mmCIF file of C-alpha atoms in Angstrom:
data_model
loop_
_atom_site.group_PDB
_atom_site.id
_atom_site.type_symbol
_atom_site.label_atom_id
_atom_site.label_comp_id
_atom_site.label_asym_id
_atom_site.label_seq_id
_atom_site.Cartn_x
_atom_site.Cartn_y
_atom_site.Cartn_z
ATOM 1 C CA MET A 265 5.332 -86.714 -75.225
ATOM 2 C CA SER A 266 4.045 -83.101 -75.429
ATOM 3 C CA ASP A 267 4.172 -83.091 -71.594
ATOM 4 C CA LYS A 268 7.977 -83.466 -71.635
ATOM 5 C CA SER A 269 8.638 -80.871 -74.215
ATOM 6 C CA ASP A 270 6.398 -78.124 -72.473
ATOM 7 C CA PRO A 271 8.663 -77.782 -69.461
ATOM 8 C CA VAL A 272 11.905 -77.605 -71.724
ATOM 9 C CA ASN A 273 10.092 -74.697 -73.790
ATOM 10 C CA LYS A 274 9.395 -72.730 -70.596
ATOM 11 C CA GLY A 275 13.054 -72.998 -69.580
ATOM 12 C CA ASP A 276 14.141 -71.895 -73.009
ATOM 13 C CA ARG A 277 11.658 -69.011 -72.907
ATOM 14 C CA ASN A 278 12.942 -67.899 -69.724
ATOM 15 C CA LYS A 279 16.453 -67.871 -71.066
ATOM 16 C CA ILE A 280 15.518 -65.849 -74.114
ATOM 17 C CA TYR A 281 13.547 -63.391 -71.962
ATOM 18 C CA PHE A 282 16.590 -63.099 -69.619
ATOM 19 C CA LEU A 283 18.799 -62.577 -72.675
ATOM 20 C CA VAL A 284 16.599 -59.900 -73.983
ATOM 21 C CA VAL A 285 16.618 -58.046 -70.889
ATOM 22 C CA VAL A 286 20.364 -58.228 -70.560
ATOM 23 C CA ILE A 287 20.755 -56.888 -74.257
ATOM 24 C CA VAL A 288 18.578 -54.123 -73.620
ATOM 25 C CA ALA A 289 20.449 -53.214 -70.460
ATOM 26 C CA LEU A 290 23.693 -53.359 -72.252
ATOM 27 C CA LEU A 291 22.256 -51.100 -75.049
ATOM 28 C CA GLY A 292 20.971 -48.707 -72.520
ATOM 29 C CA THR A 293 24.348 -48.580 -70.736
ATOM 30 C CA ASN A 294 26.193 -48.010 -74.030
ATOM 31 C CA ALA A 295 23.818 -45.162 -74.936
ATOM 32 C CA TYR A 296 24.278 -43.530 -71.465
ATOM 33 C CA LEU A 297 27.951 -43.841 -71.822
ATOM 34 C CA PHE A 298 27.951 -42.271 -75.343
ATOM 35 C CA ILE A 299 25.957 -39.498 -74.154
ATOM 36 C CA LYS A 300 28.070 -38.846 -71.195
ATOM 37 C CA ASP A 301 31.341 -39.035 -73.265
ATOM 38 C CA LYS A 302 29.867 -36.699 -75.909
ATOM 39 C CA LYS A 303 29.081 -34.072 -73.118
ATOM 40 C CA GLU A 304 32.558 -34.514 -71.499
ATOM 41 C CA ASN A 305 34.125 -33.782 -75.010
ATOM 42 C CA GLU A 306 31.995 -30.626 -75.445
ATOM 43 C CA ARG A 307 32.986 -29.499 -71.907
ATOM 44 C CA PHE A 308 36.574 -30.180 -72.823
ATOM 45 C CA VAL A 309 36.286 -28.273 -76.064
ATOM 46 C CA THR A 310 34.732 -25.351 -74.201
ATOM 47 C CA VAL A 311 37.437 -25.339 -71.485
ATOM 48 C CA SER A 312 40.070 -25.383 -74.185
ATOM 49 C CA THR A 313 38.520 -22.707 -76.075
ATOM 50 C CA GLU A 314 38.113 -20.574 -72.867
ATOM 51 C CA LYS A 315 41.921 -21.212 -72.061
ATOM 52 C CA ASP A 316 42.956 -20.089 -75.597
ATOM 53 C CA ARG A 317 40.821 -17.015 -75.367
ATOM 54 C CA LEU A 318 42.210 -16.307 -71.876
ATOM 55 C CA ARG A 319 45.867 -16.774 -73.258
ATOM 56 C CA LEU A 320 45.185 -14.246 -75.927
ATOM 57 C CA GLU A 321 43.645 -11.759 -73.538
ATOM 58 C CA VAL A 322 46.706 -12.069 -71.190
ATOM 59 C CA GLU A 323 48.977 -11.480 -74.059
ATOM 60 C CA LYS A 324 47.069 -8.392 -75.187
ATOM 61 C CA ILE A 325 47.160 -6.976 -71.605
ATOM 62 C CA GLU A 326 50.977 -7.485 -71.592
ATOM 63 C CA ILE A 327 51.320 -5.863 -74.999
ATOM 64 C CA GLU A 328 49.463 -2.820 -73.709
ATOM 65 C CA LEU A 329 51.721 -2.666 -70.670
ATOM 66 C CA ASP A 330 54.789 -2.871 -72.916
ATOM 67 C CA LYS A 331 53.374 0.010 -75.050
ATOM 68 C CA VAL A 332 53.056 2.211 -72.061
ATOM 69 C CA ASN A 333 56.619 1.326 -70.924
ATOM 70 C CA ALA A 334 57.695 2.354 -74.534
ATOM 71 C CA LEU A 335 56.680 5.908 -73.872
ATOM 72 C CA ASN A 336 59.703 6.239 -71.745
ATOM 73 C CA LEU A 337 58.003 8.282 -68.990
ATOM 74 C CA THR A 338 59.152 8.605 -65.471
ATOM 75 C CA LEU A 339 56.552 6.769 -63.514
ATOM 76 C CA SER A 340 55.673 7.237 -59.894
ATOM 77 C CA GLU A 341 56.330 4.593 -57.214
ATOM 78 C CA LYS A 342 52.620 3.625 -57.141
ATOM 79 C CA LEU A 343 52.394 3.077 -60.860
ATOM 80 C CA ILE A 344 55.678 1.273 -60.825
ATOM 81 C CA LYS A 345 54.429 -1.105 -57.891
ATOM 82 C CA GLU A 346 51.084 -1.658 -59.697
ATOM 83 C CA GLN A 347 52.850 -2.521 -63.025
ATOM 84 C CA GLU A 348 55.054 -5.010 -61.147
ATOM 85 C CA LEU A 349 51.939 -6.557 -59.561
ATOM 86 C CA ALA A 350 50.207 -6.791 -62.902
ATOM 87 C CA ARG A 351 53.173 -8.441 -64.460
ATOM 88 C CA GLY A 352 53.284 -10.866 -61.554
ATOM 89 C CA LYS A 353 49.643 -11.796 -62.144
ATOM 90 C CA ILE A 354 50.280 -12.160 -65.967
ATOM 91 C CA ALA A 355 53.205 -14.364 -65.301
ATOM 92 C CA ASP A 356 51.065 -16.488 -62.893
ATOM 93 C CA LEU A 357 48.168 -16.756 -65.465
ATOM 94 C CA LYS A 358 50.535 -17.605 -68.377
ATOM 95 C CA ALA A 359 52.202 -20.398 -66.356
ATOM 96 C CA ALA A 360 48.855 -21.993 -65.348
ATOM 97 C CA LEU A 361 47.460 -21.779 -68.751
ATOM 98 C CA GLN A 362 50.847 -23.211 -70.199
ATOM 99 C CA ASN A 363 50.727 -26.184 -67.771
ATOM 100 C CA GLY A 364 46.937 -26.840 -68.417
ATOM 101 C CA GLU A 365 46.505 -26.838 -64.666
ATOM 102 C CA LEU A 366 43.158 -24.837 -64.833
ATOM 103 C CA THR A 367 39.958 -26.567 -63.956
ATOM 104 C CA GLN A 368 36.562 -25.087 -64.848
ATOM 105 C CA GLU A 369 36.372 -23.342 -61.445
ATOM 106 C CA GLN A 370 39.895 -22.100 -61.794
ATOM 107 C CA LEU A 371 39.079 -20.959 -65.327
ATOM 108 C CA VAL A 372 36.228 -18.794 -63.834
ATOM 109 C CA VAL A 373 38.691 -17.183 -61.326
ATOM 110 C CA ALA A 374 41.316 -16.603 -64.159
ATOM 111 C CA GLN A 375 38.605 -14.826 -66.175
ATOM 112 C CA LYS A 376 37.899 -12.561 -63.225
ATOM 113 C CA GLU A 377 41.692 -11.783 -62.778
ATOM 114 C CA VAL A 378 41.822 -11.084 -66.547
ATOM 115 C CA ARG A 379 39.016 -8.643 -66.338
ATOM 116 C CA GLU A 380 40.617 -6.809 -63.314
ATOM 117 C CA LEU A 381 43.973 -6.693 -65.202
ATOM 118 C CA ARG A 382 42.098 -5.312 -68.201
ATOM 119 C CA GLU A 383 40.502 -2.541 -65.932
ATOM 120 C CA PHE A 384 43.913 -1.953 -64.308
ATOM 121 C CA VAL A 385 45.601 -1.642 -67.664
ATOM 122 C CA LYS A 386 42.843 0.756 -68.975
ATOM 123 C CA ILE A 387 43.288 3.135 -65.781
ATOM 124 C CA TYR A 388 47.135 2.858 -66.090
ATOM 125 C CA ASN A 389 47.007 3.979 -69.671
ATOM 126 C CA GLU A 390 44.824 6.848 -68.670
ATOM 127 C CA ASP A 391 47.138 7.815 -65.945
ATOM 128 C CA ILE A 392 50.225 7.674 -68.402
ATOM 129 C CA LEU A 393 48.467 9.633 -70.963
ATOM 130 C CA ARG A 394 47.354 12.265 -68.343
ATOM 131 C CA LEU A 395 50.972 12.482 -67.189
ATOM 132 C CA LYS A 396 52.281 12.675 -70.739
ATOM 133 C CA LYS A 397 49.902 15.707 -71.392
ATOM 134 C CA LYS A 398 51.175 17.422 -68.320
ATOM 135 C CA ILE A 399 54.829 17.159 -69.291
ATOM 136 C CA PRO A 400 54.854 19.898 -72.034
ATOM 137 C CA PHE A 401 52.969 22.201 -69.497
ATOM 138 C CA LEU A 402 55.244 21.470 -66.850
ATOM 139 C CA LYS A 403 58.293 21.962 -69.216
ATOM 140 C CA ALA A 404 56.871 25.309 -70.384
ATOM 141 C CA ARG A 405 56.600 26.510 -66.731
ATOM 142 C CA GLY A 406 60.322 25.353 -66.010
ATOM 143 C CA ILE A 407 59.242 22.704 -63.453
ATOM 144 C CA VAL A 408 60.530 19.774 -65.228
#
């Protein structure tokens, strides 16, 4: 009788081994998906944070341009065109950030554009202040 029970036990053992392998594979898959999802969430949070930071930077740049305009100086054609170009870039960036259309690569490009805008506003402000300082001198000479 023990001869008949031995083949059944081997079959049962094979089933048990197979089930153990399947369970281990499922646990491994779950662990992999969990880690992958966690990394995706971290990346999403990073991208969201960068978008918020960029949005604030764009708004700061726009405020700086508004401050310069509040000085009521007569600007040269070149400065007016540069200001319009900067405002166009600002509008494009704000629209892209508002719609959430930026991918990680586009975010890097947007950061570069913000740096360029920041540099432009810095130079723009310096030009305006230089012109503002010249006005009293020119008025004293009777040129303006």
